PDB file of C-alpha atoms in Angstrom:
ATOM      1  CA  TYR A   4     159.339-122.625  68.145  1.00 40.00           C
ATOM      2  CA  ASN A   5     161.951-119.501  67.519  1.00 44.00           C
ATOM      3  CA  ARG A   6     165.370-121.090  67.046  1.00 52.00           C
ATOM      4  CA  PRO A   7     167.021-117.386  66.983  1.00 50.00           C
ATOM      5  CA  PHE A   8     165.899-116.573  70.725  1.00 54.00           C
ATOM      6  CA  GLY A   9     164.191-119.750  71.614  1.00 64.00           C
ATOM      7  CA  TYR A  10     167.523-122.003  72.104  1.00 72.00           C
ATOM      8  CA  PRO A  11     170.478-119.981  72.574  1.00 77.00           C
ATOM      9  CA  VAL A  12     168.488-117.565  76.032  1.00 79.00           C
ATOM     10  CA  PRO A  13     167.864-120.876  77.711  1.00 81.00           C
ATOM     11  CA  VAL A  14     171.409-122.483  77.236  1.00 79.00           C
ATOM     12  CA  LEU A  15     172.893-119.044  77.427  1.00 81.00           C
ATOM     13  CA  ALA A  16     171.433-119.073  81.513  1.00 82.00           C
ATOM     14  CA  VAL A  17     171.718-122.715  82.301  1.00 82.00           C
ATOM     15  CA  LEU A  18     175.224-122.317  81.276  1.00 80.00           C
ATOM     16  CA  ARG A  19     175.728-119.067  83.744  1.00 82.00           C
ATOM     17  CA  LEU A  20     173.636-120.845  86.116  1.00 83.00           C
ATOM     18  CA  LEU A  21     176.179-123.839  86.314  1.00 82.00           C
ATOM     19  CA  THR A  22     179.208-121.869  86.334  1.00 82.00           C
ATOM     20  CA  ALA A  23     180.700-123.383  83.298  1.00 79.00           C
ATOM     21  CA  ALA A  24     183.056-120.990  82.400  1.00 79.00           C
ATOM     22  CA  ALA A  25     185.030-121.981  86.086  1.00 81.00           C
ATOM     23  CA  TRP A  26     185.198-125.472  84.547  1.00 82.00           C
ATOM     24  CA  LEU A  27     188.671-125.203  82.603  1.00 81.00           C
ATOM     25  CA  PRO A  28     191.022-122.046  82.248  1.00 84.00           C
ATOM     26  CA  PRO A  29     190.407-120.806  79.197  1.00 87.00           C
ATOM     27  CA  GLY A  30     186.278-121.690  79.886  1.00 84.00           C
ATOM     28  CA  ARG A  31     185.268-118.414  78.680  1.00 84.00           C
ATOM     29  CA  SER A  32     186.375-118.951  75.225  1.00 86.00           C
ATOM     30  CA  ILE A  33     185.402-122.630  75.123  1.00 85.00           C
ATOM     31  CA  LEU A  34     182.461-121.298  76.044  1.00 83.00           C
ATOM     32  CA  MET A  35     182.034-118.165  73.245  1.00 85.00           C
ATOM     33  CA  THR A  36     183.446-120.833  70.402  1.00 85.00           C
ATOM     34  CA  VAL A  37     180.544-123.139  71.333  1.00 81.00           C
ATOM     35  CA  TYR A  38     177.821-120.474  71.767  1.00 82.00           C
ATOM     36  CA  LEU A  39     178.605-118.862  68.082  1.00 83.00           C
ATOM     37  CA  ALA A  40     178.585-122.440  66.941  1.00 79.00           C
ATOM     38  CA  ALA A  41     174.684-122.505  67.629  1.00 76.00           C
ATOM     39  CA  LEU A  42     173.933-119.383  66.806  1.00 78.00           C
ATOM     40  CA  THR A  43     174.974-119.751  63.411  1.00 76.00           C
ATOM     41  CA  PRO A  44     172.517-120.599  60.725  1.00 71.00           C
ATOM     42  CA  SER A  45     171.050-123.796  59.361  1.00 67.00           C
ATOM     43  CA  GLY A  46     173.925-125.738  57.342  1.00 71.00           C
ATOM     44  CA  ALA A  47     173.528-125.618  53.570  1.00 70.00           C
ATOM     45  CA  THR A  48     173.640-128.659  53.460  1.00 75.00           C
ATOM     46  CA  LEU A  49     170.009-129.163  54.095  1.00 79.00           C
ATOM     47  CA  THR A  50     169.329-127.897  50.575  1.00 80.00           C
ATOM     48  CA  SER A  51     171.768-130.311  48.689  1.00 81.00           C
ATOM     49  CA  MET A  52     169.897-133.553  50.584  1.00 83.00           C
ATOM     50  CA  ALA A  53     166.602-131.675  49.333  1.00 86.00           C
ATOM     51  CA  GLN A  54     167.574-132.033  46.203  1.00 86.00           C
ATOM     52  CA  LEU A  55     169.114-135.228  46.609  1.00 88.00           C
ATOM     53  CA  TYR A  56     165.968-136.606  47.853  1.00 89.00           C
ATOM     54  CA  HIS A  57     163.787-134.988  46.035  1.00 87.00           C
ATOM     55  CA  ARG A  58     162.035-132.581  48.094  1.00 88.00           C
ATOM     56  CA  ASN A  59     161.317-128.755  47.987  1.00 87.00           C
ATOM     57  CA  ALA A  60     164.848-127.205  47.025  1.00 85.00           C
ATOM     58  CA  ALA A  61     163.530-124.265  46.344  1.00 88.00           C
ATOM     59  CA  GLN A  62     161.885-123.622  49.730  1.00 88.00           C
ATOM     60  CA  SER A  63     164.519-125.435  51.841  1.00 84.00           C
ATOM     61  CA  SER A  64     166.937-122.569  49.825  1.00 85.00           C
ATOM     62  CA  ALA A  65     164.825-119.826  51.149  1.00 87.00           C
ATOM     63  CA  LEU A  66     164.677-121.001  54.517  1.00 85.00           C
ATOM     64  CA  TYR A  67     168.727-121.441  54.458  1.00 85.00           C
ATOM     65  CA  VAL A  68     168.968-117.286  53.349  1.00 87.00           C
ATOM     66  CA  LEU A  69     165.898-116.515  55.653  1.00 86.00           C
ATOM     67  CA  SER A  70     168.142-118.079  58.600  1.00 83.00           C
ATOM     68  CA  THR A  71     171.086-116.524  57.713  1.00 85.00           C
ATOM     69  CA  LEU A  72     169.460-112.814  57.356  1.00 87.00           C
ATOM     70  CA  LEU A  73     168.185-113.362  60.972  1.00 84.00           C
ATOM     71  CA  SER A  74     171.519-114.461  62.263  1.00 83.00           C
ATOM     72  CA  ILE A  75     172.937-111.359  61.081  1.00 86.00           C
ATOM     73  CA  VAL A  76     170.555-109.371  63.571  1.00 85.00           C
ATOM     74  CA  THR A  77     170.597-111.747  66.365  1.00 85.00           C
ATOM     75  CA  MET A  78     174.052-112.883  66.526  1.00 87.00           C
ATOM     76  CA  PRO A  79     175.201-109.369  68.064  1.00 91.00           C
ATOM     77  CA  VAL A  80     172.139-109.380  70.593  1.00 89.00           C
ATOM     78  CA  MET A  81     173.602-113.015  71.689  1.00 87.00           C
ATOM     79  CA  ILE A  82     176.863-112.146  71.628  1.00 90.00           C
ATOM     80  CA  GLY A  83     176.059-108.961  73.979  1.00 91.00           C
ATOM     81  CA  LEU A  84     174.492-111.590  76.271  1.00 89.00           C
ATOM     82  CA  PHE A  85     176.932-113.930  76.426  1.00 88.00           C
ATOM     83  CA  ALA A  86     179.519-110.694  77.716  1.00 90.00           C
ATOM     84  CA  LEU A  87     176.899-109.589  80.307  1.00 89.00           C
ATOM     85  CA  ALA A  88     176.822-113.380  81.446  1.00 86.00           C
ATOM     86  CA  PHE A  89     180.170-113.903  81.108  1.00 85.00           C
ATOM     87  CA  PRO A  90     182.153-110.827  81.735  1.00 86.00           C
ATOM     88  CA  ALA A  91     185.645-110.726  80.753  1.00 78.00           C
TER      89      ALA A  91
END
């Protein structure tokens, strides 16, 4: 399952089909905020929990770094798609 593209793109399509931006006056801004939250990397809390419960904290840290690096690449693309789906 490819999270960087696998989750946000279908959600964006559904929001566009439902015309969700028209539900509230600042709807586009609200959608952008929620969409950005969905695009951000997984939380560092997972590494802390791995350490706390004596799991593989090193692997958790590596996955967190990978998630952050992927977000640097994919976030501008996803924001561009959002701008196409919901023009200002």
